[in-house]
Amino acid sequence: MIHSGRHFLQIPGPTNVPDRILRAMDRPIIDHRGPEFAQLALEVFAGLRTLVQTSGPVVVFPASGTGAWEAAIVNTLSPGDRVLAFETGQFSTLWKNLAERMSLQVEFVPGTWRTGVNPDDVEAHLKADKGHAIKAVMVVHNETSSGVKCRLAEIRRAMNRANHPALLMVDTISSLASSDYRHDEWEVDVTIGGSQKGLMLPPGLSFNAISEKARRANKSAKLPRAYWDWEDMLKQNVTGFFPYTPPTSILYGLREALMMLQEEGLPNVFARHRRHGEATRAAVRAWGLEIVCERPDEYSDTVTAVYMPPGHDADQFRKLVLEKFDMSLGTGLAKLQGKVFRIGHLGSFNDLMLAGTLGGVEMGLGLAGVPHRKGGVMAALDSLVAADSMNHAIPATVDSV
Ligand SMILES: Cc1ncc(COP(=O)(O)O)c(C=O)c1O
């Protein structure tokens, strides 16, 4: 079928790349050992530090998020080290698998994929580890597969109560530049980010923000590393260079993205995502469908995973929506395949794009014969207007340690 107008890319990343960023990347490649490049790199390093709220270094890898997962591990740990991780969904499972392939022993706390990491579980596991064998706690801040966001400030408090020296590693791949995130205040040791979601960029860049404690761990960490080595990076980054050829075009885009986020103001960016999350959930409730995330204090600001009623296949529904309305919705991953579809509401996104997205879902539910009530779009519009009348923003949640 031939479609006119723009495709609706409503998967939870990669997200829509704004024209302004596309234009910023449409420039000649420059000498990556020259002064113009150094200026670009120093600007993006500074912007990334502001974004994750750290005064420490942030390294940038030409890699997908998986690379930055591996970098966090190989730079801080040694073969056979024990780490604590939690089954919050498909991405925490994939990170656990990667850790095992890097020869770590992973204590993997099972979960239902409907709730985030329980801070009490963190405290209990760390308190039970009297000999401090656990070297790191690995948390996925926002589980893209289930639309569950972990309560990080509470997790940090739990670690402090246990008085345990484990490093805290946090994957922010689908929350970065969309949800409030405080690397220094929450005493995160390694923050892992990616370019293709809240940052509105093409896939291809990922990040590690690194605490002092993580840098100290790096000195004794014995896992083999070459491409991912922080020290090689940091030595060169000081003057704005990379140890290997950097992805110049995406860095132009990153500079523009950071500028756009700064112009909107990070608190406004976070409020916009919260508001769109609220409105999406209002629509799902009005349809009479079930949200995967069970706890309101763990709702994701960036993605909503929705159960299909029994007997209806989520991928058949997604196929119909793509064919009819030229809109891509996120598939259910692994054990949620066929059972769940996901609505991405992150990145370069506004009220009318959300209205269009939810309109496509509602029309698709009707055409696919999925039992539901009408009025989801209307409920979302009401939610948007109600949030607006509350001073144009939902009040920020207090999330301090
Ligand atoms: C939370 C989370 N972590 C890790 C990844 C893996 O990142 P990538 O696919 O860029 O390697 C993703 C990808 O969507 C993700 O959503």
XYZ file of C-alpha atoms and ligand atoms in Angstrom:
417
model
C 0.000 0.000 0.000
C 1.263 3.489 -0.843
C 1.024 5.930 2.068
C 1.276 9.683 1.954
C 2.429 11.913 4.790
C 4.977 10.876 7.378
C 5.399 7.401 8.801
C 4.509 7.239 12.514
C 7.501 5.632 14.227
C 5.978 4.892 17.612
C 8.279 2.137 18.763
C 10.185 2.898 21.991
C 13.333 3.685 20.056
C 14.872 4.338 17.678
C 12.714 7.462 17.694
C 11.878 10.195 15.199
C 14.916 12.287 14.309
C 13.862 15.956 14.055
C 14.612 17.782 10.813
C 16.852 20.165 12.718
C 19.101 17.268 13.757
C 19.054 15.739 10.277
C 20.190 19.088 8.889
C 22.890 19.437 11.554
C 24.340 16.072 10.481
C 24.256 16.964 6.788
C 27.719 18.498 6.794
C 31.108 17.596 5.369
C 33.297 15.325 7.457
C 36.162 17.201 9.097
C 39.616 16.095 10.203
C 39.062 14.211 13.454
C 42.550 15.258 14.595
C 41.950 18.940 13.914
C 40.840 21.876 16.079
C 37.267 22.051 14.734
C 36.649 18.469 15.777
C 38.147 19.024 19.241
C 35.739 21.926 19.767
C 32.783 19.721 18.750
C 33.828 16.863 21.035
C 34.460 19.098 24.052
C 31.021 20.659 23.593
C 29.255 17.304 23.486
C 31.164 15.946 26.490
C 30.074 19.004 28.508
C 26.470 18.678 27.307
C 26.343 14.994 28.251
C 27.657 15.773 31.728
C 24.796 18.255 32.203
C 22.291 15.732 30.866
C 23.173 12.971 33.345
C 23.914 15.511 36.080
C 27.514 14.637 36.776
C 30.722 16.565 37.187
C 32.684 13.456 36.167
C 33.619 12.205 32.707
C 31.231 10.752 30.131
C 32.809 8.646 27.402
C 31.176 8.224 24.011
C 31.462 4.976 22.070
C 30.619 4.516 18.398
C 28.383 1.572 19.332
C 24.845 0.555 20.149
C 23.747 0.385 23.784
C 24.927 -3.210 24.090
C 28.496 -1.996 23.610
C 28.152 0.415 26.520
C 26.815 -2.455 28.700
C 29.939 -4.422 27.901
C 32.168 -1.390 28.467
C 30.707 -0.871 31.965
C 31.524 -4.453 32.884
C 34.974 -4.927 31.365
C 36.229 -1.646 32.782
C 35.300 -2.342 36.402
C 35.240 -6.099 37.052
C 37.432 -9.198 36.967
C 36.756 -12.756 35.743
C 34.531 -14.669 38.176
C 33.333 -11.566 40.062
C 29.827 -11.748 41.524
C 27.200 -9.197 40.513
C 23.573 -8.691 41.534
C 20.923 -8.185 38.847
C 17.126 -8.245 38.688
C 14.761 -9.711 36.128
C 12.619 -6.684 35.313
C 12.172 -7.590 31.649
C 13.977 -8.498 28.450
C 16.739 -5.897 28.697
C 17.799 -6.807 32.225
C 17.824 -10.437 31.006
C 20.010 -9.599 28.006
C 22.423 -7.621 30.191
C 22.591 -10.555 32.616
C 23.351 -12.899 29.693
C 26.116 -10.579 28.513
C 27.613 -10.498 32.029
C 27.627 -14.295 32.162
C 29.333 -14.450 28.769
C 31.985 -12.132 30.206
C 32.543 -14.832 32.894
C 30.819 -13.047 35.785
C 28.686 -14.915 38.320
C 25.297 -13.257 38.233
C 22.900 -13.490 41.168
C 19.727 -12.923 39.124
C 16.657 -12.149 41.212
C 13.598 -13.470 39.352
C 10.734 -11.133 38.513
C 7.378 -11.040 36.757
C 8.289 -8.288 34.221
C 5.487 -6.214 35.752
C 7.419 -4.414 38.484
C 10.814 -2.781 38.798
C 13.707 -3.594 41.092
C 12.420 -3.784 44.656
C 14.697 -1.637 46.872
C 14.018 -4.007 49.813
C 15.379 -6.909 47.736
C 18.525 -4.897 47.006
C 18.997 -4.235 50.695
C 18.329 -7.859 51.697
C 20.747 -9.327 49.132
C 23.502 -6.899 50.017
C 23.053 -7.345 53.776
C 23.235 -11.122 53.325
C 26.556 -10.710 51.503
C 28.629 -10.233 54.651
C 31.940 -10.880 52.869
C 31.237 -8.252 50.188
C 31.652 -10.735 47.360
C 29.102 -8.812 45.236
C 31.076 -6.281 43.248
C 28.275 -4.528 41.381
C 24.511 -4.059 41.308
C 23.114 -3.821 37.765
C 19.813 -1.967 37.292
C 17.895 -1.124 34.120
C 16.331 2.249 34.982
C 13.543 2.009 32.423
C 12.634 -1.470 31.159
C 11.742 -0.831 27.546
C 10.142 -4.271 27.212
C 7.590 -3.745 29.980
C 7.259 0.015 30.470
C 8.469 -0.155 34.066
C 10.739 2.505 35.578
C 12.774 1.647 38.659
C 12.786 3.816 41.768
C 16.469 4.649 41.616
C 16.706 7.071 44.523
C 15.118 4.404 46.751
C 17.490 1.767 45.404
C 20.425 4.008 46.267
C 19.053 4.526 49.772
C 18.687 0.744 50.151
C 22.337 0.252 49.115
C 23.414 2.864 51.638
C 21.376 1.215 54.398
C 23.113 -2.079 53.631
C 26.426 -0.224 53.894
C 27.778 -2.342 51.053
C 30.599 -1.191 48.744
C 29.211 -2.674 45.488
C 29.272 -0.424 42.450
C 25.895 0.741 41.109
C 25.574 0.388 37.321
C 22.472 1.816 35.698
C 21.183 1.377 32.150
C 19.376 4.604 31.181
C 19.053 3.718 27.507
C 15.302 4.357 27.319
C 15.073 7.035 30.035
C 18.012 9.294 29.143
C 16.886 12.783 28.090
C 13.288 11.848 28.942
C 13.152 11.173 32.697
C 14.893 12.905 35.564
C 18.279 11.298 36.111
C 20.978 12.226 38.614
C 24.254 10.354 38.256
C 26.099 12.171 41.047
C 23.253 12.644 43.519
C 22.167 9.007 43.253
C 25.823 7.936 43.520
C 25.661 5.904 40.354
C 29.065 4.519 39.391
C 28.470 3.761 35.739
C 25.566 5.205 33.755
C 24.894 3.567 30.405
C 23.103 5.570 27.714
C 22.323 5.383 24.003
C 21.658 7.873 21.229
C 18.519 6.485 19.598
C 15.761 7.234 22.100
C 15.293 10.408 24.166
C 18.270 12.002 22.445
C 16.374 11.894 19.127
C 19.443 10.698 17.201
C 20.038 7.787 14.874
C 21.289 4.586 16.514
C 25.057 4.323 16.731
C 26.321 6.133 19.830
C 26.399 4.967 23.419
C 27.785 6.379 26.639
C 29.333 5.592 29.988
C 29.254 8.241 32.721
C 31.902 7.236 35.229
C 32.204 7.937 38.967
C 35.495 8.327 40.852
C 34.817 4.979 42.519
C 34.341 3.291 39.132
C 37.621 4.786 37.946
C 39.352 3.352 40.992
C 37.769 -0.048 40.285
C 39.070 0.261 36.729
C 42.670 0.224 37.992
C 42.347 -3.283 39.449
C 39.747 -4.711 37.005
C 41.202 -7.693 35.148
C 38.643 -8.416 32.415
C 40.316 -8.041 29.025
C 39.443 -4.850 27.182
C 40.795 -2.948 24.220
C 38.171 -1.110 22.166
C 36.163 -0.315 25.329
C 39.062 0.813 27.509
C 38.048 3.931 29.454
C 41.600 5.043 30.139
C 42.535 5.118 26.441
C 39.404 7.185 25.852
C 39.835 9.551 28.761
C 43.461 10.335 27.952
C 42.460 11.520 24.485
C 39.087 13.034 25.454
C 40.758 15.638 27.671
C 41.823 17.527 24.560
C 38.717 16.630 22.534
C 40.011 13.603 20.677
C 39.303 9.882 20.437
C 41.705 6.918 20.383
C 40.070 5.780 17.134
C 38.021 7.326 14.337
C 34.933 8.946 15.873
C 31.478 9.040 14.206
C 31.673 12.711 13.261
C 28.227 13.004 11.657
C 26.320 11.637 14.650
C 28.378 13.888 16.923
C 27.166 16.905 14.915
C 23.664 15.574 15.558
C 24.390 15.067 19.241
C 25.550 18.663 19.614
C 22.282 19.835 18.060
C 20.196 17.474 20.205
C 21.866 18.713 23.386
C 21.216 22.288 22.277
C 17.535 21.519 21.636
C 17.159 19.910 25.074
C 18.839 22.887 26.684
C 16.547 25.320 24.846
C 13.434 23.443 26.008
C 14.895 23.086 29.508
C 15.438 19.639 31.019
C 12.650 20.010 33.649
C 10.238 20.819 30.796
C 11.488 17.857 28.764
C 10.872 15.547 31.723
C 7.409 17.084 32.398
C 6.487 16.665 28.725
C 7.345 12.960 28.832
C 5.472 12.434 32.133
C 2.427 14.172 30.689
C 2.448 12.029 27.542
C 2.860 8.890 29.661
C -0.152 9.900 31.785
C -2.283 10.610 28.732
C -1.341 7.316 27.070
C -2.297 5.373 30.173
C -5.596 7.290 30.351
C -6.332 6.044 26.824
C -5.422 2.441 27.645
C -7.667 2.467 30.729
C -10.536 3.963 28.732
C -10.179 1.186 26.127
C -10.481 -1.282 29.013
C -7.087 -2.841 28.216
C -4.448 -3.745 30.784
C -1.152 -1.927 31.319
C 1.792 -4.285 31.925
C 3.360 -2.104 34.651
C 1.556 -2.825 37.916
C 2.769 -0.022 40.166
C 1.773 3.595 39.501
C 5.044 4.761 41.100
C 6.918 2.721 38.478
C 5.097 3.842 35.344
C 7.492 4.624 32.507
C 7.507 8.128 31.051
C 8.649 6.862 27.661
C 6.881 3.608 26.801
C 3.577 1.936 27.676
C 3.268 -1.817 27.226
C -0.319 -2.990 26.777
C -1.731 -6.520 27.062
C -3.980 -7.772 24.290
C -7.150 -9.515 25.462
C -6.780 -13.344 25.434
C -7.278 -14.864 22.001
C -5.964 -11.793 20.148
C -2.444 -11.631 18.771
C -0.578 -8.394 19.375
C 1.639 -8.845 16.308
C -1.355 -9.358 13.998
C -2.755 -6.130 15.406
C 0.571 -4.301 14.863
C 0.688 -5.623 11.287
C -2.769 -4.251 10.587
C -1.912 -0.855 12.090
C 1.242 -0.679 9.960
C -0.586 -1.590 6.763
C -3.598 0.629 7.326
C -2.150 3.647 9.067
C 1.589 3.509 8.338
C 2.388 3.408 12.034
C 4.974 1.172 13.712
C 4.159 0.085 17.263
C 6.612 -1.846 19.439
C 6.384 -5.626 19.453
C 6.170 -7.731 22.604
C 9.638 -9.072 23.341
C 10.573 -12.646 24.267
C 7.933 -14.053 26.617
C 5.619 -11.110 25.898
C 5.706 -11.728 22.137
C 2.191 -11.773 20.677
C 0.719 -10.871 24.063
C 1.777 -7.239 24.297
C 2.205 -4.225 22.062
C 4.161 -1.150 23.122
C 3.472 2.511 22.457
C 6.597 4.669 22.401
C 5.982 8.252 23.579
C 9.472 9.640 23.762
C 11.967 11.850 22.026
C 10.854 14.431 19.489
C 7.148 14.204 20.264
C 4.177 16.469 20.965
C 0.495 16.441 21.895
C -0.812 16.123 18.358
C 1.626 13.334 17.519
C 0.340 11.516 20.613
C -3.263 12.137 19.547
C -2.462 10.708 16.097
C -0.671 7.719 17.608
C -3.546 6.875 19.933
C -6.026 7.491 17.094
C -4.181 4.860 15.043
C -4.279 2.411 17.931
C -7.990 2.984 18.545
C -8.908 2.599 14.861
C -6.698 -0.504 14.691
C -8.418 -2.082 17.699
C -11.767 -1.556 15.970
C -10.615 -2.957 12.618
C -8.924 -5.957 14.242
C -12.069 -6.803 16.182
C -10.286 -6.495 19.520
C -12.839 -6.076 22.304
C -12.457 -2.594 23.758
C -14.439 0.484 24.695
C -14.297 3.573 22.518
C -13.121 6.887 23.912
C -9.422 6.250 24.605
C -8.290 9.143 22.431
C -10.797 11.443 24.114
C -9.584 10.353 27.562
C -6.007 11.128 26.495
C -6.964 14.570 25.171
C -8.764 15.311 28.443
C -5.691 14.212 30.369
C -3.456 16.494 28.285
C -5.732 19.480 28.805
C -6.104 18.766 32.531
C -2.328 18.586 32.902
C -2.025 21.859 31.012
C -4.482 23.642 33.239
C -2.261 22.577 36.147
C 0.309 25.228 35.288
C 1.468 23.691 32.013
C 3.357 20.958 33.813
C 2.787 18.134 36.221
C 4.729 19.010 39.390
C 8.152 17.373 39.493
C 8.371 14.299 41.691
C 10.808 14.655 44.564
C 13.333 11.929 44.000
C 16.279 12.817 46.156
C 18.431 10.362 48.040
C 16.792 -0.456 28.263
C 17.624 -0.949 27.117
N 18.860 -1.428 27.382
C 19.651 -1.868 26.398
C 19.248 -1.860 25.086
C 20.163 -2.403 24.040
O 20.590 -1.349 23.254
P 21.022 -1.548 21.724
O 19.930 -2.274 21.045
O 21.251 -0.139 21.248
O 22.290 -2.341 21.755
C 17.990 -1.368 24.765
C 17.511 -1.329 23.372
O 16.400 -0.994 23.078
C 17.156 -0.906 25.813
O 15.930 -0.423 25.559
